[in-house]
Amino acid sequence: MTSPSVTTTKPQAAAPAVRPEPVALSTPGHDTGLLLLRLVLGLTMAAHGTQKLFGWFDGGGISGTGQFFTASGYPAGDAMAVLAGLTETLGGLGLALGLLTPLAGAAIVGTLINAIAVHGTGAFFAPKGIEYELLLTAGAAALALTGPGRYAVDRFLPVLRGHRLAHGALAVALGVVLAAVLLLVRS
């Protein structure tokens, strides 16, 4: 016989573990700082590209820049001037807009690796140093790795909406590899 005082209880389901909310890295100040960096670095590089392509801002245009590339040991100087001009212009505008930011940053990194190699590393400070090129390279790599922030066109692209470090790292690696290939064709 069973006692009326004995009751069977069902085991209760375990409550889900409460995980703390991740701290948001994106704040208005953070996003505004990234926007400022993107605009200054991107528009500076776009202006350098238009110097090569169109001769704007006292640039050499394709012909003058092509002669510089030929004198620096690159084959097909005019083609290299177009390549460098397009890379700087489109990469710079991409950074400024926050459009395809990892690739835009990588384009600038690759171009500036070549600029540093051509310029030489005999000194760090201007006028014969690499401080300017190195600063632009680091800024472009940082933007590729961190992402553009909230105030960017990338926010509307599903694959880049939530920036992933892997996208930036792969893009920068691609920029470094392509820069190395261009340096190898240099005589």
mmCIF file of C-alpha atoms in Angstrom:
data_model
loop_
_atom_site.group_PDB
_atom_site.id
_atom_site.type_symbol
_atom_site.label_atom_id
_atom_site.label_comp_id
_atom_site.label_asym_id
_atom_site.label_seq_id
_atom_site.Cartn_x
_atom_site.Cartn_y
_atom_site.Cartn_z
ATOM 1 C CA MET A 1 0.000 0.000 0.000
ATOM 2 C CA THR A 2 1.024 3.481 -0.651
ATOM 3 C CA SER A 3 0.917 6.238 1.798
ATOM 4 C CA PRO A 4 -1.194 9.241 0.828
ATOM 5 C CA SER A 5 1.546 11.574 2.012
ATOM 6 C CA VAL A 6 4.041 10.417 -0.628
ATOM 7 C CA THR A 7 3.845 12.421 -3.796
ATOM 8 C CA THR A 8 5.907 12.050 -6.847
ATOM 9 C CA THR A 9 7.475 15.202 -8.222
ATOM 10 C CA LYS A 10 8.670 15.724 -11.714
ATOM 11 C CA PRO A 11 12.194 17.002 -12.031
ATOM 12 C CA GLN A 12 12.210 20.648 -13.074
ATOM 13 C CA ALA A 13 13.884 21.598 -16.297
ATOM 14 C CA ALA A 14 17.172 23.343 -15.713
ATOM 15 C CA ALA A 15 16.945 27.076 -16.255
ATOM 16 C CA PRO A 16 19.069 28.269 -19.126
ATOM 17 C CA ALA A 17 22.348 29.782 -18.059
ATOM 18 C CA VAL A 18 22.247 33.528 -18.086
ATOM 19 C CA ARG A 19 25.052 34.918 -20.171
ATOM 20 C CA PRO A 20 26.150 38.477 -19.666
ATOM 21 C CA GLU A 21 25.436 40.759 -22.590
ATOM 22 C CA PRO A 22 28.552 41.516 -24.626
ATOM 23 C CA VAL A 23 29.818 45.033 -24.263
ATOM 24 C CA ALA A 24 29.035 47.063 -27.364
ATOM 25 C CA LEU A 25 32.252 48.229 -28.980
ATOM 26 C CA SER A 26 30.431 50.557 -31.291
ATOM 27 C CA THR A 27 29.607 53.828 -29.611
ATOM 28 C CA PRO A 28 28.799 57.144 -31.270
ATOM 29 C CA GLY A 29 32.271 58.400 -30.383
ATOM 30 C CA HIS A 30 33.925 55.277 -31.771
ATOM 31 C CA ASP A 31 31.921 55.460 -34.990
ATOM 32 C CA THR A 32 32.575 59.175 -35.411
ATOM 33 C CA GLY A 33 36.307 58.619 -34.922
ATOM 34 C CA LEU A 34 36.334 55.882 -37.560
ATOM 35 C CA LEU A 35 34.375 58.156 -39.916
ATOM 36 C CA LEU A 36 36.926 60.949 -39.442
ATOM 37 C CA LEU A 37 39.833 58.570 -40.047
ATOM 38 C CA ARG A 38 38.141 57.090 -43.126
ATOM 39 C CA LEU A 39 37.382 60.504 -44.622
ATOM 40 C CA VAL A 40 40.843 61.998 -44.098
ATOM 41 C CA LEU A 41 42.818 58.925 -45.130
ATOM 42 C CA GLY A 42 40.463 57.956 -47.954
ATOM 43 C CA LEU A 43 40.175 61.393 -49.524
ATOM 44 C CA THR A 44 43.937 61.950 -49.192
ATOM 45 C CA MET A 45 44.600 58.719 -51.080
ATOM 46 C CA ALA A 46 41.903 59.471 -53.668
ATOM 47 C CA ALA A 47 43.554 62.839 -54.311
ATOM 48 C CA HIS A 48 46.926 61.111 -54.783
ATOM 49 C CA GLY A 49 45.281 58.768 -57.280
ATOM 50 C CA THR A 50 43.800 61.638 -59.286
ATOM 51 C CA GLN A 51 47.258 63.205 -59.454
ATOM 52 C CA LYS A 52 48.439 60.066 -61.229
ATOM 53 C CA LEU A 53 45.379 59.591 -63.434
ATOM 54 C CA PHE A 54 44.442 63.136 -64.410
ATOM 55 C CA GLY A 55 47.344 65.349 -63.365
ATOM 56 C CA TRP A 56 45.112 67.115 -60.825
ATOM 57 C CA PHE A 57 46.621 68.866 -57.802
ATOM 58 C CA ASP A 58 49.942 69.405 -59.623
ATOM 59 C CA GLY A 59 50.270 65.681 -60.378
ATOM 60 C CA GLY A 60 52.188 64.137 -63.233
ATOM 61 C CA GLY A 61 49.212 62.531 -64.951
ATOM 62 C CA ILE A 62 49.624 59.150 -66.574
ATOM 63 C CA SER A 63 52.571 60.205 -68.722
ATOM 64 C CA GLY A 64 54.622 61.855 -65.974
ATOM 65 C CA THR A 65 53.782 59.188 -63.403
ATOM 66 C CA GLY A 66 54.505 56.489 -65.988
ATOM 67 C CA GLN A 67 57.991 57.935 -66.514
ATOM 68 C CA PHE A 68 58.524 57.808 -62.745
ATOM 69 C CA PHE A 69 57.441 54.153 -62.621
ATOM 70 C CA THR A 70 59.747 53.280 -65.524
ATOM 71 C CA ALA A 71 62.651 55.073 -63.833
ATOM 72 C CA SER A 72 61.839 53.152 -60.619
ATOM 73 C CA GLY A 73 62.269 49.824 -62.426
ATOM 74 C CA TYR A 74 58.655 48.848 -63.121
ATOM 75 C CA PRO A 75 57.811 47.490 -66.578
ATOM 76 C CA ALA A 76 55.187 49.349 -68.625
ATOM 77 C CA GLY A 77 55.342 52.589 -66.675
ATOM 78 C CA ASP A 78 52.108 54.016 -68.083
ATOM 79 C CA ALA A 79 50.179 50.847 -67.221
ATOM 80 C CA MET A 80 51.610 50.936 -63.703
ATOM 81 C CA ALA A 81 50.596 54.597 -63.405
ATOM 82 C CA VAL A 82 47.026 53.683 -64.338
ATOM 83 C CA LEU A 83 47.053 50.734 -61.931
ATOM 84 C CA ALA A 84 48.415 52.818 -59.047
ATOM 85 C CA GLY A 85 46.101 55.735 -59.849
ATOM 86 C CA LEU A 86 42.994 53.547 -59.973
ATOM 87 C CA THR A 87 43.995 51.672 -56.827
ATOM 88 C CA GLU A 88 44.563 54.876 -54.875
ATOM 89 C CA THR A 89 41.464 56.627 -56.221
ATOM 90 C CA LEU A 90 39.030 53.736 -55.853
ATOM 91 C CA GLY A 91 40.561 52.445 -52.626
ATOM 92 C CA GLY A 92 40.520 55.941 -51.162
ATOM 93 C CA LEU A 93 36.915 56.583 -52.166
ATOM 94 C CA GLY A 94 35.954 53.149 -50.822
ATOM 95 C CA LEU A 95 37.500 54.020 -47.464
ATOM 96 C CA ALA A 96 35.874 57.446 -47.379
ATOM 97 C CA LEU A 97 32.441 55.947 -48.073
ATOM 98 C CA GLY A 98 32.970 52.863 -45.941
ATOM 99 C CA LEU A 99 32.277 50.754 -49.022
ATOM 100 C CA LEU A 100 33.940 47.323 -49.149
ATOM 101 C CA THR A 101 36.180 48.634 -46.397
ATOM 102 C CA PRO A 102 38.397 45.537 -45.992
ATOM 103 C CA LEU A 103 39.234 45.523 -49.718
ATOM 104 C CA ALA A 104 39.585 49.310 -49.906
ATOM 105 C CA GLY A 105 42.004 49.266 -46.977
ATOM 106 C CA ALA A 106 43.934 46.377 -48.513
ATOM 107 C CA ALA A 107 44.242 48.254 -51.821
ATOM 108 C CA ILE A 108 45.803 51.199 -50.008
ATOM 109 C CA VAL A 109 48.102 48.903 -47.988
ATOM 110 C CA GLY A 110 49.373 47.211 -51.154
ATOM 111 C CA THR A 111 49.962 50.494 -52.953
ATOM 112 C CA LEU A 112 51.814 51.988 -50.010
ATOM 113 C CA ILE A 113 54.032 48.932 -49.541
ATOM 114 C CA ASN A 114 55.246 49.600 -53.076
ATOM 115 C CA ALA A 115 55.635 53.310 -52.303
ATOM 116 C CA ILE A 116 57.775 52.492 -49.262
ATOM 117 C CA ALA A 117 59.887 50.054 -51.290
ATOM 118 C CA VAL A 118 60.450 52.611 -54.064
ATOM 119 C CA HIS A 119 61.091 55.437 -51.623
ATOM 120 C CA GLY A 120 63.539 53.329 -49.664
ATOM 121 C CA THR A 121 63.941 52.906 -45.968
ATOM 122 C CA GLY A 122 67.086 54.955 -45.528
ATOM 123 C CA ALA A 123 65.456 57.269 -43.024
ATOM 124 C CA PHE A 124 62.301 57.474 -40.990
ATOM 125 C CA PHE A 125 61.600 61.210 -40.948
ATOM 126 C CA ALA A 126 60.843 63.493 -43.898
ATOM 127 C CA PRO A 127 62.009 64.634 -46.356
ATOM 128 C CA LYS A 128 63.723 61.339 -47.238
ATOM 129 C CA GLY A 129 61.938 59.138 -44.735
ATOM 130 C CA ILE A 130 58.954 56.831 -44.842
ATOM 131 C CA GLU A 131 56.968 58.208 -41.890
ATOM 132 C CA TYR A 132 54.104 59.534 -44.051
ATOM 133 C CA GLU A 133 53.716 56.345 -46.086
ATOM 134 C CA LEU A 134 53.996 54.172 -42.983
ATOM 135 C CA LEU A 135 51.316 56.180 -41.170
ATOM 136 C CA LEU A 136 48.925 55.871 -44.119
ATOM 137 C CA THR A 137 49.658 52.130 -44.395
ATOM 138 C CA ALA A 138 48.954 51.542 -40.710
ATOM 139 C CA GLY A 139 45.750 53.601 -40.873
ATOM 140 C CA ALA A 140 44.467 51.675 -43.897
ATOM 141 C CA ALA A 141 45.321 48.318 -42.302
ATOM 142 C CA ALA A 142 43.626 49.374 -39.061
ATOM 143 C CA LEU A 143 40.442 50.306 -40.931
ATOM 144 C CA ALA A 144 40.474 47.016 -42.833
ATOM 145 C CA LEU A 145 40.808 45.119 -39.550
ATOM 146 C CA THR A 146 38.364 47.116 -37.399
ATOM 147 C CA GLY A 147 35.720 47.835 -39.987
ATOM 148 C CA PRO A 148 34.242 51.190 -40.945
ATOM 149 C CA GLY A 149 31.904 51.770 -38.001
ATOM 150 C CA ARG A 150 28.171 52.463 -38.187
ATOM 151 C CA TYR A 151 28.354 55.478 -40.483
ATOM 152 C CA ALA A 152 29.294 53.521 -43.601
ATOM 153 C CA VAL A 153 27.811 52.025 -46.736
ATOM 154 C CA ASP A 154 29.011 48.580 -45.577
ATOM 155 C CA ARG A 155 26.159 48.605 -43.040
ATOM 156 C CA PHE A 156 23.800 48.003 -45.972
ATOM 157 C CA LEU A 157 25.769 45.050 -47.397
ATOM 158 C CA PRO A 158 24.689 41.800 -45.717
ATOM 159 C CA VAL A 159 28.093 40.132 -45.838
ATOM 160 C CA LEU A 160 29.847 43.170 -44.298
ATOM 161 C CA ARG A 161 27.078 44.423 -42.005
ATOM 162 C CA GLY A 162 28.632 42.665 -39.037
ATOM 163 C CA HIS A 163 32.328 43.214 -39.756
ATOM 164 C CA ARG A 164 34.433 40.166 -39.123
ATOM 165 C CA LEU A 165 38.101 40.335 -38.259
ATOM 166 C CA ALA A 166 38.666 37.469 -40.696
ATOM 167 C CA HIS A 167 37.450 39.620 -43.613
ATOM 168 C CA GLY A 168 39.929 42.353 -42.737
ATOM 169 C CA ALA A 169 42.825 39.987 -42.097
ATOM 170 C CA LEU A 170 42.299 38.133 -45.378
ATOM 171 C CA ALA A 171 41.985 41.388 -47.290
ATOM 172 C CA VAL A 172 45.192 42.820 -45.788
ATOM 173 C CA ALA A 173 47.000 39.556 -46.542
ATOM 174 C CA LEU A 174 45.776 39.801 -50.151
ATOM 175 C CA GLY A 175 47.058 43.392 -50.370
ATOM 176 C CA VAL A 176 50.475 42.353 -49.034
ATOM 177 C CA VAL A 177 50.728 39.396 -51.451
ATOM 178 C CA LEU A 178 49.760 41.511 -54.475
ATOM 179 C CA ALA A 179 52.230 44.209 -53.422
ATOM 180 C CA ALA A 180 54.954 41.578 -53.216
ATOM 181 C CA VAL A 181 54.087 40.296 -56.698
ATOM 182 C CA LEU A 182 54.403 43.825 -58.117
ATOM 183 C CA LEU A 183 57.724 44.284 -56.338
ATOM 184 C CA LEU A 184 58.967 41.029 -57.891
ATOM 185 C CA VAL A 185 58.318 42.290 -61.436
ATOM 186 C CA ARG A 186 60.335 45.399 -60.672
ATOM 187 C CA SER A 187 63.861 45.236 -62.072
#
